[in-house]
Coordinates of C-alpha atoms in Angstrom, one line a residue:
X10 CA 78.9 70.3 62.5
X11 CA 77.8 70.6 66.3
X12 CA 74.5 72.2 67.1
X13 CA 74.1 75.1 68.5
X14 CA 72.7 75.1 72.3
X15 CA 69.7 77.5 71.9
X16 CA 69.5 78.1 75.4
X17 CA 72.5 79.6 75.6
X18 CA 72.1 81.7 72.2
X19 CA 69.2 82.8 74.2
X20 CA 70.8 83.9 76.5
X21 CA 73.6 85.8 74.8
X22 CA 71.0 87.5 73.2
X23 CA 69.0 88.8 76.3
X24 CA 72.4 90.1 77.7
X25 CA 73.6 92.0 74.3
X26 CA 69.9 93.4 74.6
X27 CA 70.5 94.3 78.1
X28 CA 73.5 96.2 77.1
X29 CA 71.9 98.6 74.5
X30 CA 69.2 100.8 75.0
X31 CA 67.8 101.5 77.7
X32 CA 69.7 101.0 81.0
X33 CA 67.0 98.9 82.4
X34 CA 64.1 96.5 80.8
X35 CA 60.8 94.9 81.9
X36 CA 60.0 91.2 81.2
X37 CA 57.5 92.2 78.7
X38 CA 60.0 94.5 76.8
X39 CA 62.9 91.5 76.8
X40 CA 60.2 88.4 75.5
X41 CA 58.8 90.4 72.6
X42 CA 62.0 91.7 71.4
X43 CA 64.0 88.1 71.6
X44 CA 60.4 86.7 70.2
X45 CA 60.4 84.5 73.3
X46 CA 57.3 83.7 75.5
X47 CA 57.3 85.2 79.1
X48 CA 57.7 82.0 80.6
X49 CA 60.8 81.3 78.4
X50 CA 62.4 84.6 79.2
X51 CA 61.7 84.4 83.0
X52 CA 63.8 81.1 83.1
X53 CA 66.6 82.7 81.5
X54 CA 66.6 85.8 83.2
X55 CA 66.5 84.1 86.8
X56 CA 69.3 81.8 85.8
X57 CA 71.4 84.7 84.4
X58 CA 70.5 86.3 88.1
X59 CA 71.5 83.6 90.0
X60 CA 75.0 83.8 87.8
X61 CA 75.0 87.7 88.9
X62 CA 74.9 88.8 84.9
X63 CA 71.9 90.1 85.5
X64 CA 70.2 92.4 88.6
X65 CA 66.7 93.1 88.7
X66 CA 66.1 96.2 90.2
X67 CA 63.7 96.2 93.2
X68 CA 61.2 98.8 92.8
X69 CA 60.8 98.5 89.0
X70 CA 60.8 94.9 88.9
X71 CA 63.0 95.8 85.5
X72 CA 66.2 93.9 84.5
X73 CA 69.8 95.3 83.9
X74 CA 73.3 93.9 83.5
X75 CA 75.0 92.4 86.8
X76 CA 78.4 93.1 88.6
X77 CA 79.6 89.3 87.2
X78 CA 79.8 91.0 84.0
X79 CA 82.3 93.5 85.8
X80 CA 84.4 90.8 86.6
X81 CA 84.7 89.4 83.3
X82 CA 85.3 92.4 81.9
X83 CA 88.1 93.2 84.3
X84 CA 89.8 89.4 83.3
X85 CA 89.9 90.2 79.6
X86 CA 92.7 92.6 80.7
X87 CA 95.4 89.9 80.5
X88 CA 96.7 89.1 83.6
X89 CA 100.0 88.6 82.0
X90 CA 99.8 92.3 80.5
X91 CA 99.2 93.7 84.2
X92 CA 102.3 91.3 85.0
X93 CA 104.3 93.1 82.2
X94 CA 103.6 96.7 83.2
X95 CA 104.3 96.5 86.7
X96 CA 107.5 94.5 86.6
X97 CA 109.4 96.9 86.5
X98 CA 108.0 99.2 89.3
X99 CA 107.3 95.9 91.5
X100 CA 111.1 95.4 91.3
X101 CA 112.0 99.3 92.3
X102 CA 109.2 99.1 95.4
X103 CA 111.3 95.9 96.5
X104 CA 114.4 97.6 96.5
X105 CA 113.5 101.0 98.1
X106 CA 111.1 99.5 100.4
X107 CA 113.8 96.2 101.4
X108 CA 110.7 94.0 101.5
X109 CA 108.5 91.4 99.6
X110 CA 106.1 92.7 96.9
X111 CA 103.0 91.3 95.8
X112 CA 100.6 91.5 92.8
X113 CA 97.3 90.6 93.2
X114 CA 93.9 90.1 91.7
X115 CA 90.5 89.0 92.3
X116 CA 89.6 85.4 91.9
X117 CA 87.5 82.3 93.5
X118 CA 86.6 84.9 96.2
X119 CA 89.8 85.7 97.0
X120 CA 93.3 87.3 95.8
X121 CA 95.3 85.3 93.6
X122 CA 99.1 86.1 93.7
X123 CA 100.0 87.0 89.9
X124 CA 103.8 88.3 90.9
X125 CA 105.7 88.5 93.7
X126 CA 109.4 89.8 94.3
X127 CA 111.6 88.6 96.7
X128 CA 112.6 90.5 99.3
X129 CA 115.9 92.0 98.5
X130 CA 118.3 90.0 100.6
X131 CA 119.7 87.0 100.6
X132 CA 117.7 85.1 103.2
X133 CA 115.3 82.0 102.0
X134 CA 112.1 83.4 100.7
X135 CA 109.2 80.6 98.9
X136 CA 107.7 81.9 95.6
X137 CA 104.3 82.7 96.0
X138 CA 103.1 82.9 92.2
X139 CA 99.6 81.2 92.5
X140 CA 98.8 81.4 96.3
X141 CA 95.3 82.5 97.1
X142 CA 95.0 85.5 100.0
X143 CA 91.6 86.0 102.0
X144 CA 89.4 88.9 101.0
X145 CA 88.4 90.4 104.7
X146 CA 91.8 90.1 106.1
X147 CA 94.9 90.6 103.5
X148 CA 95.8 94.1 102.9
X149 CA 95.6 93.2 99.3
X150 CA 92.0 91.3 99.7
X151 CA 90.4 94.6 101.8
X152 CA 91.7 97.2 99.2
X153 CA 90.0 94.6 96.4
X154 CA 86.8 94.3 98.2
X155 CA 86.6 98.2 99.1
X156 CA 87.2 99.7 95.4
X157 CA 85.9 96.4 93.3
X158 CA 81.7 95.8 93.5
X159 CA 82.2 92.3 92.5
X160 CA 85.0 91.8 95.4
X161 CA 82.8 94.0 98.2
X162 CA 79.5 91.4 96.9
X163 CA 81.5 88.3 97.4
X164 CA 83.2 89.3 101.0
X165 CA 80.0 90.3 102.6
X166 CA 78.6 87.8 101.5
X167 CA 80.2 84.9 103.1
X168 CA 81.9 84.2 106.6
X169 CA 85.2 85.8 107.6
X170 CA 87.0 83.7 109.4
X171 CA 89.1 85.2 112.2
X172 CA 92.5 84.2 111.5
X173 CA 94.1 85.8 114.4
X174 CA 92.6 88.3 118.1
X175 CA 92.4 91.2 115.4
X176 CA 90.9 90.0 112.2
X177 CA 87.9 92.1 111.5
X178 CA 84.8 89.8 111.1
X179 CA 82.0 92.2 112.5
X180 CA 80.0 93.3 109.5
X181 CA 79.5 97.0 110.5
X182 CA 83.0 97.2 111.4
X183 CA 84.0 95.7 108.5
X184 CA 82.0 98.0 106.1
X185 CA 83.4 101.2 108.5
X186 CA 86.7 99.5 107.4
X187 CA 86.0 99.3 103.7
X188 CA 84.8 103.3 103.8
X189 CA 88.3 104.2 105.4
X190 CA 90.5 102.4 102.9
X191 CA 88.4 104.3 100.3
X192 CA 88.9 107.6 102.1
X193 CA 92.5 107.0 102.5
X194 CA 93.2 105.6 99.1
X195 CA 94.6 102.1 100.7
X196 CA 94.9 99.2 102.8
X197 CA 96.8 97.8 106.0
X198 CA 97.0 94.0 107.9
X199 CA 98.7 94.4 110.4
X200 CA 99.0 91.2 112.1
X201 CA 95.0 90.2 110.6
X202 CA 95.8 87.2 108.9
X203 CA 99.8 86.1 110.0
X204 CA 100.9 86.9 113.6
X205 CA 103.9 88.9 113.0
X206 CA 103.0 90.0 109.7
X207 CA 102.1 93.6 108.2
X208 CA 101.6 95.0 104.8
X209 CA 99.8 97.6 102.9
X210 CA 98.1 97.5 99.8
X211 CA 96.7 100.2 97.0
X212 CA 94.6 99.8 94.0
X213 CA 95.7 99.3 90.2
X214 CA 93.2 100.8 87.9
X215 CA 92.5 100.4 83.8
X216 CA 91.7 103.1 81.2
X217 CA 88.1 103.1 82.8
X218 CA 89.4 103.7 85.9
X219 CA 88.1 100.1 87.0
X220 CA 89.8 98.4 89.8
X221 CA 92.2 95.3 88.1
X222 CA 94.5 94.5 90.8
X223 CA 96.2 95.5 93.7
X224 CA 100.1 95.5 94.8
X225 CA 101.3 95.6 98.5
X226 CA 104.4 95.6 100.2
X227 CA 105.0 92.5 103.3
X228 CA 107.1 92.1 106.0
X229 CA 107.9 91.3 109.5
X230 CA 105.7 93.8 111.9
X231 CA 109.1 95.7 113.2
X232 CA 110.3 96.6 109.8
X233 CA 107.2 97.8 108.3
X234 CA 105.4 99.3 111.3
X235 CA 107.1 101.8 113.7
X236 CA 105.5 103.0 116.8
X237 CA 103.0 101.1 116.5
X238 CA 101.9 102.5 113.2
X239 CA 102.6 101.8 109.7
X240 CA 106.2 103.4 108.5
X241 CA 104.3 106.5 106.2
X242 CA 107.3 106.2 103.7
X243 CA 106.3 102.4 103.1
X244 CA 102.5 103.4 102.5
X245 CA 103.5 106.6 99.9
X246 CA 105.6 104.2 97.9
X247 CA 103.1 101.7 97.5
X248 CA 100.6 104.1 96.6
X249 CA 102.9 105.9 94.5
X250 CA 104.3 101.9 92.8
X251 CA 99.7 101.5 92.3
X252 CA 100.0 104.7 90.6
X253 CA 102.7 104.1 87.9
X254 CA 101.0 101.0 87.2
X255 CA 97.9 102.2 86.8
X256 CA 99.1 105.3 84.3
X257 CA 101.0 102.7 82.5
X258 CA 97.7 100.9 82.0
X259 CA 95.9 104.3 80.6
X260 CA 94.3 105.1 83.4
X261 CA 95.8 108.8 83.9
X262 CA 96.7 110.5 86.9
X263 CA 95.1 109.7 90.5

C-alpha cells in the first residue's frame, strides 16, 4: 500500500482548519493546533499562498482561505450539468435572437467555450466546443472577470493584449469598465477582439449566488448593433436566457 505524502496531509489539514472557526488565524494558532513547528507551518502556508488557497491578511499578519479555493468550488458544479440546464434556453436565445450562442466558463485564465449553437441559418458555421476566449476583451471574458474574484485576480494581473484600435488595455479604464458591467448587470465587445464582431454577455449564477458561467450572443456588428449601439432587445434576451439558467441552477430570482 502507497504512503501517504505527509506534506500534503499537512496541508489539507491547515486548510480544513482554515475553514472552521474563526475566519482568520495567526501562525502561532495554526502550528500548535496541527502540532507542527513554526518553521514547518510557515513553509506550508507560503506555498498554499503562492497556490492562492490561502491569503494572509495585511494588517493582521493572520491567515484565511484564498479565492483559488473559489474556483474549485465553482468547478465541482459539473460543467456538464451547467451544459444540461441551459440547453434548452441556449437553443430558444438562438432562435429569437437569429445569431450564435455561447457558453462559457472560466479556465487557464481565460473562457473556455462549454456549448455553443449555431446560428440559425444555413450558412457554414465551425463548432467552437473547446475554444479559449480572452478575459479583457470577450464579452463573455469581461462579464467573468467583473462578477468572478478569481477571474478579476487573474485579468489584472497579467497583460492585455490589444487585439484590435478599441481593446481596453488601460488598467483604470479597465477597472471603470468592470464597475459598469456590474452596474448594468452585463457585458458588450463590440469589435474588442474580432473586427466586425459584436456580442453581449450576462452572468450564470449557483444556489450561492456565485458566478459559474456566462452565455452571450455573437454576430456580425450590423445585425447585433444598430445606430451604433447594441440592439437593446438582443441585450434583455441574453440577460433574460442568464436568468433562466441561473434559477434552473437554484439560484432564485435576479
Amino acid at each position: 500500500m502507497a504512503k501517504n505524502i505527509q506534506s500534503l496531509e499537512r496541508a489539507a489539514a491547515m486548510l480544513r482548519l482554515l475553514a472552521g472557526g474563526e475566519r482568520r488565524l495567526g501562525l502561532s494558532d495554526i502550528a500548535s493546533s496541527l502540532g507542527l513547528a513554526k518553521g514547518t507551518a510557515h513553509g506550508i502556508l507560503r506555498t498554499l499562498q503562492h497556490e492562492g488557497f490561502v491569503e494572509q491578511d495585511a494588517a493582521s499578519g493572520r491567515y484565511q482561505l484564498g479565492a483559488e479555493l473559489l474556483r474549485l468550488g465553482n468547478s465541482y458544479l459539473d460543467v456538464h450539468e451547467l451544459r444540461a440546464r441551459a440547453l434548452v434556453w441556449t437553443d430558444d436565445l438562438a432562435r429569437s435572437s437569429g445569431e450564435s450562442v455561447h457558453l462559457g466558463v472560466l479556465h487557464q485564465h481565460g473562457v473556455l467555450v462549454v456549448h455553443h449553437v449555431f446560428r440559425p441559418d444555413d450558412s457554414r458555421q465551425v463548432l467552437e466546443v473547446g475554444a479559449m476566449q480572452p478575459l479583457h476583451s470577450t464579452a463573455l471574458g469581461k462579464v467573468l472577470s467583473a462578477y468572478d474574484p478569481v477571474a478579476h485576480s487573474e485579468v489584472t494581473e497579467v497583460e492585455r493584449r490589444s487585439f484590435t484600435p478599441r481593446t481596453v488595455t488601460d488598467e483604470t479604464e479597465f477597472e471603470s469598465l468592470l464597475d459598469l458591467i456590474r452596474a448594468q448587470g452585463w457585458a458588450a465587445d463590440v469589435e474588442e477582439t474580432w473586427e466586425g464582431v459584436a456580442a453581449v454577455a450576462a452572468p450564470i449564477h449557483d444556489r450561492r449566488r456565485m458566478p459559474v458561467g456566462a452565455v452571450a450572443v455573437t454576430g456580425a456588428v450590423e445585425r447585433v448593433c444598430a445606430g451604433g449601439e447594441l440592439r437593446p432587445e438582443l441585450v434583455a434576451a441574453v440577460r433574460d436566457c442568464a436568468r433562466a439558467v441561473s434559477r434552473d441552477l437554484g439560484a432564485g430570482r435576479f
